[in-house]
PDB file of C-alpha atoms in Angstrom:
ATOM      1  CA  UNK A   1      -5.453 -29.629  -2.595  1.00  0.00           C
ATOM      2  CA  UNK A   2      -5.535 -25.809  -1.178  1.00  0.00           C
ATOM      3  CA  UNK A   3      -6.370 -26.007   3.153  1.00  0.00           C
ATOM      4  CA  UNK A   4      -9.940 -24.735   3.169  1.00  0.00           C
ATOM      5  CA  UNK A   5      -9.838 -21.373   5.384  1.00  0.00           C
ATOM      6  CA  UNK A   6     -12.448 -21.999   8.379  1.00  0.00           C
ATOM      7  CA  UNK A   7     -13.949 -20.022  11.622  1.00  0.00           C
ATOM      8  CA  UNK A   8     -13.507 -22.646  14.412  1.00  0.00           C
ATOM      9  CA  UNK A   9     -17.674 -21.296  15.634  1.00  0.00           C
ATOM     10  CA  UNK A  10     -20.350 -18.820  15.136  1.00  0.00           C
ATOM     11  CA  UNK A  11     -20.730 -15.815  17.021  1.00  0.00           C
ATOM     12  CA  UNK A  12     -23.865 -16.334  19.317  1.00  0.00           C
ATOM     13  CA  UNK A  13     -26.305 -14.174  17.827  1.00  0.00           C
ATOM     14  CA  UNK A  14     -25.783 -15.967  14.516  1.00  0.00           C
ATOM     15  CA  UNK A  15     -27.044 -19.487  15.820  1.00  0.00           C
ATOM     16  CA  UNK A  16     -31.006 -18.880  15.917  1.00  0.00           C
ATOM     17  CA  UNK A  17     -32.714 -18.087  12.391  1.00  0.00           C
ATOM     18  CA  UNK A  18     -35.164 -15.566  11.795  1.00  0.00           C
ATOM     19  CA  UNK A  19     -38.017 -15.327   9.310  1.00  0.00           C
ATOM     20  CA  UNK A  20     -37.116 -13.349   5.713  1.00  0.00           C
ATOM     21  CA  UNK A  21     -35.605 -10.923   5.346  1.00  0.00           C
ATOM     22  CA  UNK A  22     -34.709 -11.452   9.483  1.00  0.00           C
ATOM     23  CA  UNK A  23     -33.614  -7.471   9.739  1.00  0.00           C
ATOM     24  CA  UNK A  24     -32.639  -6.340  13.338  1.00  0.00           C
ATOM     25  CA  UNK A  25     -30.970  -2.856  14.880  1.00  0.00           C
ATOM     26  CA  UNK A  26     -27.371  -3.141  14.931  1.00  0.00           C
ATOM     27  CA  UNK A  27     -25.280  -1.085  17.420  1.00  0.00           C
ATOM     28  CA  UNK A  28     -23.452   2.107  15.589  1.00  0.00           C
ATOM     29  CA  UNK A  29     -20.010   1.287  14.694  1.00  0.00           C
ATOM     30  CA  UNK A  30     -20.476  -2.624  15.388  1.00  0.00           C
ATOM     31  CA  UNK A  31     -20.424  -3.647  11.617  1.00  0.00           C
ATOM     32  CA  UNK A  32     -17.175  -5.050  11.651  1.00  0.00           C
ATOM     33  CA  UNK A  33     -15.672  -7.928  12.422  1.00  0.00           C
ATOM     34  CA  UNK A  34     -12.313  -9.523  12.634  1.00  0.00           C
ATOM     35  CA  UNK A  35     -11.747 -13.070  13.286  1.00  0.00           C
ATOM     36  CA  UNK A  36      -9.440 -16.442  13.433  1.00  0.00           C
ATOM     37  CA  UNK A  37     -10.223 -16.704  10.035  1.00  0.00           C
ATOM     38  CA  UNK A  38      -8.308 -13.087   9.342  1.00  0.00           C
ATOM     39  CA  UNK A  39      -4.980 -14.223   8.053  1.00  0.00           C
ATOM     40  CA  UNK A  40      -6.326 -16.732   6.017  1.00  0.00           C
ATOM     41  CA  UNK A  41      -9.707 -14.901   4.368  1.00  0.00           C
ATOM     42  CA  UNK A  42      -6.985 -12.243   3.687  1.00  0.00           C
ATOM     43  CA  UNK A  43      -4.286 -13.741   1.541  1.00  0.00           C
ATOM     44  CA  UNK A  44      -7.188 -15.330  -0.185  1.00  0.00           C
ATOM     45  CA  UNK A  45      -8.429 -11.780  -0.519  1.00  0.00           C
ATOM     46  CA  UNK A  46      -5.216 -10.277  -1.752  1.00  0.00           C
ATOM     47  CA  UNK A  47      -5.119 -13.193  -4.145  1.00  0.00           C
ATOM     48  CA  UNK A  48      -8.198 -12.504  -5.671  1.00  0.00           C
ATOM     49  CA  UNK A  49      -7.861  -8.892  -6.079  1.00  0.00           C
ATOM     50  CA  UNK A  50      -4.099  -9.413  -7.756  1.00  0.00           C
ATOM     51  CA  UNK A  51      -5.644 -12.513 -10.205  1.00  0.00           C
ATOM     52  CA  UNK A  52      -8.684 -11.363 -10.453  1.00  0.00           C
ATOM     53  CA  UNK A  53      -9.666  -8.350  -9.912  1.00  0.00           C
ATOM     54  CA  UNK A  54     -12.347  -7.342 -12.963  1.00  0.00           C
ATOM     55  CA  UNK A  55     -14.641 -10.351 -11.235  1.00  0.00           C
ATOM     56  CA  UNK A  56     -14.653  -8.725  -7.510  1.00  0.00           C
ATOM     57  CA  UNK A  57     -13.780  -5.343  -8.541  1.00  0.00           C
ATOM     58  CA  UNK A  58     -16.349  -2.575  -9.588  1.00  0.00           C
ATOM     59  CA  UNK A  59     -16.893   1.342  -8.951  1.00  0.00           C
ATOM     60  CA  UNK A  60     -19.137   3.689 -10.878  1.00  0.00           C
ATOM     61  CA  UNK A  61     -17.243   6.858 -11.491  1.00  0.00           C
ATOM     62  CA  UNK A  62     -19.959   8.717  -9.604  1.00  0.00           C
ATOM     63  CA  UNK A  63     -19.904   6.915  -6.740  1.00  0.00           C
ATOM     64  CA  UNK A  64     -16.237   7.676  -5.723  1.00  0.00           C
ATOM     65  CA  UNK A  65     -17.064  10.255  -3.143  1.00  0.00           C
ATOM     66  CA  UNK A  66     -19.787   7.561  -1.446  1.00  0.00           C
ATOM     67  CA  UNK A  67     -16.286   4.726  -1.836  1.00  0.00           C
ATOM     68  CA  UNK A  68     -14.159   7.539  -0.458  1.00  0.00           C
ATOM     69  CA  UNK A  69     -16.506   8.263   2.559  1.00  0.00           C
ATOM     70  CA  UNK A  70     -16.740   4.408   3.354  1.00  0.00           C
ATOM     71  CA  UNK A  71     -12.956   4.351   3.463  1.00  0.00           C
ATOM     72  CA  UNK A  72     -12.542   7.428   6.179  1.00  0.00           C
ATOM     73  CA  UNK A  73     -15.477   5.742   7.706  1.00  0.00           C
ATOM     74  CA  UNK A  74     -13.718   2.289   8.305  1.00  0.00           C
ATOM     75  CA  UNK A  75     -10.000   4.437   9.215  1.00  0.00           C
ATOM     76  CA  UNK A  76     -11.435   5.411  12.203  1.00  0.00           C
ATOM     77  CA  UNK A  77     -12.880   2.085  13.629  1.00  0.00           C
ATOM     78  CA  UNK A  78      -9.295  -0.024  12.849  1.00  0.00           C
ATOM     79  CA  UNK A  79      -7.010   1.402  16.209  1.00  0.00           C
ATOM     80  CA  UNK A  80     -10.289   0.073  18.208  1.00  0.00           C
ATOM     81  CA  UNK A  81     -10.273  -3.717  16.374  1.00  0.00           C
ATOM     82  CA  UNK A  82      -6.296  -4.347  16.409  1.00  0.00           C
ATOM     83  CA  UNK A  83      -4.954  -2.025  13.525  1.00  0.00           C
ATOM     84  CA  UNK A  84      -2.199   0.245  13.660  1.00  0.00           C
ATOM     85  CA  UNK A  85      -3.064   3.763  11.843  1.00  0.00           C
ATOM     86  CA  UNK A  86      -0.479   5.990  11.215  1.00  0.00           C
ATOM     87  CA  UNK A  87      -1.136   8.622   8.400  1.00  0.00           C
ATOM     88  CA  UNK A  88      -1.639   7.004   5.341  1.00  0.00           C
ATOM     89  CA  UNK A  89      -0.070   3.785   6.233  1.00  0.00           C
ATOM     90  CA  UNK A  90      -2.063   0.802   8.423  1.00  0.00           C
ATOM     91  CA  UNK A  91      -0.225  -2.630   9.724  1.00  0.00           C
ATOM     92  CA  UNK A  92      -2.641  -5.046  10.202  1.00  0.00           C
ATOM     93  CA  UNK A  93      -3.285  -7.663  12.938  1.00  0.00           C
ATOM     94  CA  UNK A  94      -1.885 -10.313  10.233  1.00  0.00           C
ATOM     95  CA  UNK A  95       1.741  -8.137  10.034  1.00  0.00           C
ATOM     96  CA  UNK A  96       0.902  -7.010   6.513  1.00  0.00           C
ATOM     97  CA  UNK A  97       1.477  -3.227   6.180  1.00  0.00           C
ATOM     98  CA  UNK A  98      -1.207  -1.765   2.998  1.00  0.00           C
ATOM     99  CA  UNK A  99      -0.863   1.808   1.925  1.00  0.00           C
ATOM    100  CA  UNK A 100      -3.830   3.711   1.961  1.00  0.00           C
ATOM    101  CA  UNK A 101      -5.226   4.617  -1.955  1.00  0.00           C
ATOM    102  CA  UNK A 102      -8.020   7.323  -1.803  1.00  0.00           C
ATOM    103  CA  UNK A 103      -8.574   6.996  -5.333  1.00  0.00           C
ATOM    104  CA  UNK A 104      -8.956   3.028  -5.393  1.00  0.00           C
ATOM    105  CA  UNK A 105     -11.009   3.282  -2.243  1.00  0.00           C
ATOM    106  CA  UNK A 106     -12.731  -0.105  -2.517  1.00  0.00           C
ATOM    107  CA  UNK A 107      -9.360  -1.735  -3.132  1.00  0.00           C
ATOM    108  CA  UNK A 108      -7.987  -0.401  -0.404  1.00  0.00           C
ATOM    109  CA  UNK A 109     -10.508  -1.647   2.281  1.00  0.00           C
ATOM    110  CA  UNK A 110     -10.713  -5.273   0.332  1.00  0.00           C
ATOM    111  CA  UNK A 111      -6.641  -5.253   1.448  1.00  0.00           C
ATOM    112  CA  UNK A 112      -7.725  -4.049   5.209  1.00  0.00           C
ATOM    113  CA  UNK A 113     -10.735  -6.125   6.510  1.00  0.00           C
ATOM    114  CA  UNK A 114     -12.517  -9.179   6.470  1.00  0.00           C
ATOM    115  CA  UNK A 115     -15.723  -7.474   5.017  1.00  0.00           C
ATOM    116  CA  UNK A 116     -17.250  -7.598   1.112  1.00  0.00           C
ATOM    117  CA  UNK A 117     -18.996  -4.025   0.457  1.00  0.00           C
ATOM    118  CA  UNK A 118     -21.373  -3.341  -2.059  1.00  0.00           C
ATOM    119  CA  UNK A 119     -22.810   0.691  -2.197  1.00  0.00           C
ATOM    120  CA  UNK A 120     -26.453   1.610  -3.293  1.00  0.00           C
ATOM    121  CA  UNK A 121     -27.542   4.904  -4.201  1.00  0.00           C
ATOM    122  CA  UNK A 122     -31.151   6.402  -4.888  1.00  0.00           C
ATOM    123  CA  UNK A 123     -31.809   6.303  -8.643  1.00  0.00           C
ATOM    124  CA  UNK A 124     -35.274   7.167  -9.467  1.00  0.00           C
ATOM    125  CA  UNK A 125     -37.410   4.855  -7.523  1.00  0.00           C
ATOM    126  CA  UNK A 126     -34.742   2.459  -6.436  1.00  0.00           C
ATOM    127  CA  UNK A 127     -31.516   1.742  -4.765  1.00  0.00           C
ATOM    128  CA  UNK A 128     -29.213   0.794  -7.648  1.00  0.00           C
ATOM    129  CA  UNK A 129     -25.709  -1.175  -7.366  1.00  0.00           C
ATOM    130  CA  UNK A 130     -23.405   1.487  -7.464  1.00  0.00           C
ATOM    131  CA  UNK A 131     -19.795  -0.122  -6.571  1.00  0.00           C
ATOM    132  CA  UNK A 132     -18.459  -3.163  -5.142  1.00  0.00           C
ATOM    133  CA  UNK A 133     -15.906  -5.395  -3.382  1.00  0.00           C
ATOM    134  CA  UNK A 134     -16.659  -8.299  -3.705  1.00  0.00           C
ATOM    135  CA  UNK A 135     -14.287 -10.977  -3.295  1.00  0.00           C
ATOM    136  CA  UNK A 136     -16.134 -13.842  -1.659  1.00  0.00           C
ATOM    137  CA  UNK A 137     -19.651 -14.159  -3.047  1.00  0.00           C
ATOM    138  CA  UNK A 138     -21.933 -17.064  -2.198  1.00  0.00           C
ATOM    139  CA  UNK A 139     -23.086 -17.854  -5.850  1.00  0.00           C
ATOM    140  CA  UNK A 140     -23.772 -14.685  -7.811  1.00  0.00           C
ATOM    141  CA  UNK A 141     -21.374 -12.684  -9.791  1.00  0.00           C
ATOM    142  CA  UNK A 142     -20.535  -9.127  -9.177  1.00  0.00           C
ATOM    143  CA  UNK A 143     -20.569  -8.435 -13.476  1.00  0.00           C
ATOM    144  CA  UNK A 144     -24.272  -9.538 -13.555  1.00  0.00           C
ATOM    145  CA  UNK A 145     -25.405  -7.120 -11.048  1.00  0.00           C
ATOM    146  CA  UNK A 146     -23.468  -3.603 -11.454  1.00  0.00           C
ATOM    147  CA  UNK A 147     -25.649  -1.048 -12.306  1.00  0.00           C
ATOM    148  CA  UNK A 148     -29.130  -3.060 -11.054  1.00  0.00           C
ATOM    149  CA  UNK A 149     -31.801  -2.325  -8.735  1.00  0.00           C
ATOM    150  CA  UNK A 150     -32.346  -4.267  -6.090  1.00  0.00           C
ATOM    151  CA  UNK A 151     -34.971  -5.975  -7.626  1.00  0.00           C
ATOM    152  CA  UNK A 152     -33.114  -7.413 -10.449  1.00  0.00           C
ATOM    153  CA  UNK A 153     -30.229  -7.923  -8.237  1.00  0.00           C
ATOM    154  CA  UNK A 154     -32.429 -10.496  -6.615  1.00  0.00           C
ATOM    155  CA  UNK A 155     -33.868 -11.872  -9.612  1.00  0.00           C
ATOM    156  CA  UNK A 156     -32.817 -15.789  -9.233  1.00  0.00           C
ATOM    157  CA  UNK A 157     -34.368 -15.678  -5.043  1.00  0.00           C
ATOM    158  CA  UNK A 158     -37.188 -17.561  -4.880  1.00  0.00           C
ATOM    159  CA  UNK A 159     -38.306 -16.058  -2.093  1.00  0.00           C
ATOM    160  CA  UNK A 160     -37.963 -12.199  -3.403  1.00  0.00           C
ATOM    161  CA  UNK A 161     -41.300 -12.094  -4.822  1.00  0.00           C
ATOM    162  CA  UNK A 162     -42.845  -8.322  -5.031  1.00  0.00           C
ATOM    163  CA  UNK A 163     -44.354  -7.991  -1.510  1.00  0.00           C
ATOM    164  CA  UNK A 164     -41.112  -8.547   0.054  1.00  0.00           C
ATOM    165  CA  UNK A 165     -39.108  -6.544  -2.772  1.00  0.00           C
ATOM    166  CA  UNK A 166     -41.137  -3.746  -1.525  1.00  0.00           C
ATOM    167  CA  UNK A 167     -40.965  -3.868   2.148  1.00  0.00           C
ATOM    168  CA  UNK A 168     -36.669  -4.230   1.257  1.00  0.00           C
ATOM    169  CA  UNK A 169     -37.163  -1.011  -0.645  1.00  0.00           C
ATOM    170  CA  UNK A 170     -39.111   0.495   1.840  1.00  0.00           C
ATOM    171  CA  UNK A 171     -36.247  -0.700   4.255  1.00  0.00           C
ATOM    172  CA  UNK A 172     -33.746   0.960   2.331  1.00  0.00           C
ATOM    173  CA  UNK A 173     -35.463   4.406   1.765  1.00  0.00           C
ATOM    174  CA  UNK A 174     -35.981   4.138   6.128  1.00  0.00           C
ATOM    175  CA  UNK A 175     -32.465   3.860   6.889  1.00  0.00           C
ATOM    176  CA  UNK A 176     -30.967   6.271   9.390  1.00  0.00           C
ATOM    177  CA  UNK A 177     -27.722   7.503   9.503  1.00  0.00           C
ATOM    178  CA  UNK A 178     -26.372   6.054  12.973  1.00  0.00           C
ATOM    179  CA  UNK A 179     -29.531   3.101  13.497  1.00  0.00           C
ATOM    180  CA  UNK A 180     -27.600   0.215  10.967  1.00  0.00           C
ATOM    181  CA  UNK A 181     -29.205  -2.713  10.727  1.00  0.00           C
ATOM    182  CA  UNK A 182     -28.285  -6.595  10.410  1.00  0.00           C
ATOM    183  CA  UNK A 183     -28.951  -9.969   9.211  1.00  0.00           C
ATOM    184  CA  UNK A 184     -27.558 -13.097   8.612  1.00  0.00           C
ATOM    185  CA  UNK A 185     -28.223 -16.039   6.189  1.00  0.00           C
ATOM    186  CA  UNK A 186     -27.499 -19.349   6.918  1.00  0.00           C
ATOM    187  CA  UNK A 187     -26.165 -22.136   3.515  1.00  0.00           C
ATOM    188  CA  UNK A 188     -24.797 -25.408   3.241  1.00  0.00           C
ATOM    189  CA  UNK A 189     -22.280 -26.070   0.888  1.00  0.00           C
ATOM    190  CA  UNK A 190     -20.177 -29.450  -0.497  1.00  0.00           C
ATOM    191  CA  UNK A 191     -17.001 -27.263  -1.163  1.00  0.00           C
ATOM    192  CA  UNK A 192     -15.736 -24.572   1.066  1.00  0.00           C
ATOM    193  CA  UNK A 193     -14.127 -22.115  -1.190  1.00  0.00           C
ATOM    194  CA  UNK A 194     -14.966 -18.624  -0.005  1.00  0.00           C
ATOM    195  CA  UNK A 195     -14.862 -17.140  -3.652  1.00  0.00           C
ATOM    196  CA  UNK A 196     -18.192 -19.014  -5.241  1.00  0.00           C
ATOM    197  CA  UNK A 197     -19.385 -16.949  -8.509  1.00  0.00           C
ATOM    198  CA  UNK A 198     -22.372 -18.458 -10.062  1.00  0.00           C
ATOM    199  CA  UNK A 199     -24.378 -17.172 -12.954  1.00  0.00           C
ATOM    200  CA  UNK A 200     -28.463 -16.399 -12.904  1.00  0.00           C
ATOM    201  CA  UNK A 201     -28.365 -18.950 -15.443  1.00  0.00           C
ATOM    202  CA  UNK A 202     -27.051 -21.623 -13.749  1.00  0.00           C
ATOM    203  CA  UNK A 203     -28.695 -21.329 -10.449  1.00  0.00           C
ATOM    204  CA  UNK A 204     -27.299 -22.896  -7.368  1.00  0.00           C
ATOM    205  CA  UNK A 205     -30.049 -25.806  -5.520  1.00  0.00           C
ATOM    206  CA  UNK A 206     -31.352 -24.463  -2.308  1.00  0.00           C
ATOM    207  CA  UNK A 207     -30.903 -26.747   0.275  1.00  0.00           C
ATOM    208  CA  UNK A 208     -33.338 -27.063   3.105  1.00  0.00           C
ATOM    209  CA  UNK A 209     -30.411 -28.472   5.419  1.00  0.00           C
ATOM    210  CA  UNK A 210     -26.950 -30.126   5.503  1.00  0.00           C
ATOM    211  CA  UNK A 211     -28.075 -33.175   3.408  1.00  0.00           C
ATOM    212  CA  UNK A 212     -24.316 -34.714   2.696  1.00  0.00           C
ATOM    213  CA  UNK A 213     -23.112 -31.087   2.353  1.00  0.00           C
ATOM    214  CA  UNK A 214     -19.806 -30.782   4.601  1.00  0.00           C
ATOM    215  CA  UNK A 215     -19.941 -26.946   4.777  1.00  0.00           C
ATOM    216  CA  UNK A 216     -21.601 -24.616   6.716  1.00  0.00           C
ATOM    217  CA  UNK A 217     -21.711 -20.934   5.238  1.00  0.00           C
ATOM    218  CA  UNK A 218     -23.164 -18.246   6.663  1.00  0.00           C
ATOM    219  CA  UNK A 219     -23.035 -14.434   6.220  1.00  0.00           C
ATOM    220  CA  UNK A 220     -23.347 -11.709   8.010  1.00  0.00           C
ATOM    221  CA  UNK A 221     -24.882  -8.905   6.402  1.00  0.00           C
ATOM    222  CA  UNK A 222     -25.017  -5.244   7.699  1.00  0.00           C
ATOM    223  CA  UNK A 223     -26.952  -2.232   6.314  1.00  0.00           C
ATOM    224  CA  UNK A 224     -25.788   1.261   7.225  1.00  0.00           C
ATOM    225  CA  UNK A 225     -26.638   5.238   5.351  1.00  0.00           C
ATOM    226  CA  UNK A 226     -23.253   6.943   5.122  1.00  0.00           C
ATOM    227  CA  UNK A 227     -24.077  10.853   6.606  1.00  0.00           C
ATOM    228  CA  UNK A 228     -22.359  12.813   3.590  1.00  0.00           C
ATOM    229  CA  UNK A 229     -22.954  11.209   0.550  1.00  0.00           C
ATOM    230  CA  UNK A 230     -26.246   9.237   1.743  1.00  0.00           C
ATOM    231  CA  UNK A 231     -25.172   6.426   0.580  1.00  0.00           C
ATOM    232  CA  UNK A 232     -26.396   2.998   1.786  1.00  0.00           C
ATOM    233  CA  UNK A 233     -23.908   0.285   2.562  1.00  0.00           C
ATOM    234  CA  UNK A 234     -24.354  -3.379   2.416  1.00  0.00           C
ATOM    235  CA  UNK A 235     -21.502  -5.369   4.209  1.00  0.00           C
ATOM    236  CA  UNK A 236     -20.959  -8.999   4.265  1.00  0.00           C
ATOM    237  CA  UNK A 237     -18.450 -10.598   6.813  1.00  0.00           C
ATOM    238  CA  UNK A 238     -18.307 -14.462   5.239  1.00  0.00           C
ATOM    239  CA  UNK A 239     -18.214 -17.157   8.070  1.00  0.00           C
ATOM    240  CA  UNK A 240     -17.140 -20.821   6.705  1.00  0.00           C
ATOM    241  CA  UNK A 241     -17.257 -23.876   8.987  1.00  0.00           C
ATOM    242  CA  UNK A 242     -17.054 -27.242   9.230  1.00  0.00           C
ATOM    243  CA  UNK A 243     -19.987 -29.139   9.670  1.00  0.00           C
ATOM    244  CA  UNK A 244     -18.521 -30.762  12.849  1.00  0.00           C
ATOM    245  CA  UNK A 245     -17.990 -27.605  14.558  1.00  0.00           C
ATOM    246  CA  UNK A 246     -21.756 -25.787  13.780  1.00  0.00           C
ATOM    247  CA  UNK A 247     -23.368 -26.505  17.350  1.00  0.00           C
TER     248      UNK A 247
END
């Protein structure tokens, strides 16, 4: 049986739950994270990407330059979080030295940090699921949602009826460059596997609390607007504990 890779706690401002869709301002440049969990979340992410790469994997040739600007983006925060920059090269806090790919930009940043990505750009009337890494989802799959609005990306949430699929849009069409935003979600699962794909056709129970669930999962999820390509990002840093250890 593989170790299950678990955070020891929850940052603080992830302990009190807020009402749907719980958005809040998020300082500039504090959208990522690294963790005890890095080592571990990593090889798992490396694994992923090497095994199985179609299922967390996805760019629309369009949206390179918005992938591309992402990756400069994230360069420049690593010295500040434990990273070693030097040209096109980065060691990382774990020891593992990853070569910087402009041209497999989402790739690249799926080797570097902790964080999933997921890109929407303005098409017609909506925000539409331009590119993706996604190696750790919390049961949806990244191949039934390329291409989507938001609207059908949401399609199997109960609570994403069409008032609040608005006010989301809205949200999206309102973001500055420089004001990100922030939210968090909070699950309880029996198995703690970080990469959980689950089809809209076999949706997962929603579970009110822990019940016998052993697994605490919770995401954090930031939204920021890229200034060149306007592109709006939506970044997910996975946090896995024990039930023992959620206070």
């Amino acid at each position: 049986m593989n170790i299950p890779i678990l955070q020891t706690h929850l940052p603080s401002d992830m302990r009190t739950s807020r009402p749907l869709p719980g958005i809040q301002p998020l300082l500039d440049g504090d959208w990522l994270r690294v963790d005890e969990a890095y080592a571990g979340q990593m090889a798992e992410r490396g694994r992923l990407m090497s095994e199985r790469c179609d299922a967390v994997h996805w760019l629309d040739e369009n949206a390179l330059p918005a992938a591309q600007e992402l990756l400069e983006a994230i360069l420049r925060q690593l010295p500040g979080l434990g990273f070693e920059v030097d040209g096109d090269h980065v060691t990382c806090p774990d020891g593992r030295k990853v070569c910087v790919s402009r041209t497999m930009p989402l790739l690249t940043l799926g080797a570097l940090v902790q964080e999933d990505f997921c890109l929407l750009q303005k098409r017609g009337n909506e925000h539409v699921l331009t590119g993706a890494i996604l190696c750790f989802p919390a049961s949806w799959r990244l191949v039934e949602k390329v291409g989507r609005p938001l609207t059908a990306i949401h399609d199997p949430v109960p609570e994403y009826d069409g008032n609040l699929a608005a006010r989301v849009q809205r949200m999206f069409d309102g973001i500055k460059v420089g004001r990100p935003l922030w939210r968090f979600n909070q699950l309880w699962y029996d198995d703690p596997t970080l990469h959980q794909p689950r089809s809209v056709v076999t949706p997962r129970e929603i579970r009110d609390g822990p019940g016998d669930a052993q697994y605490y999962r919770s995401e954090r999820q930031c939204i920021f607007r890229l200034p060149e390509t306007q592109a709006v990002v939506f970044s997910i840093h996975t946090y896995v504990l024990d039930k023992a250890d959620v206070a």
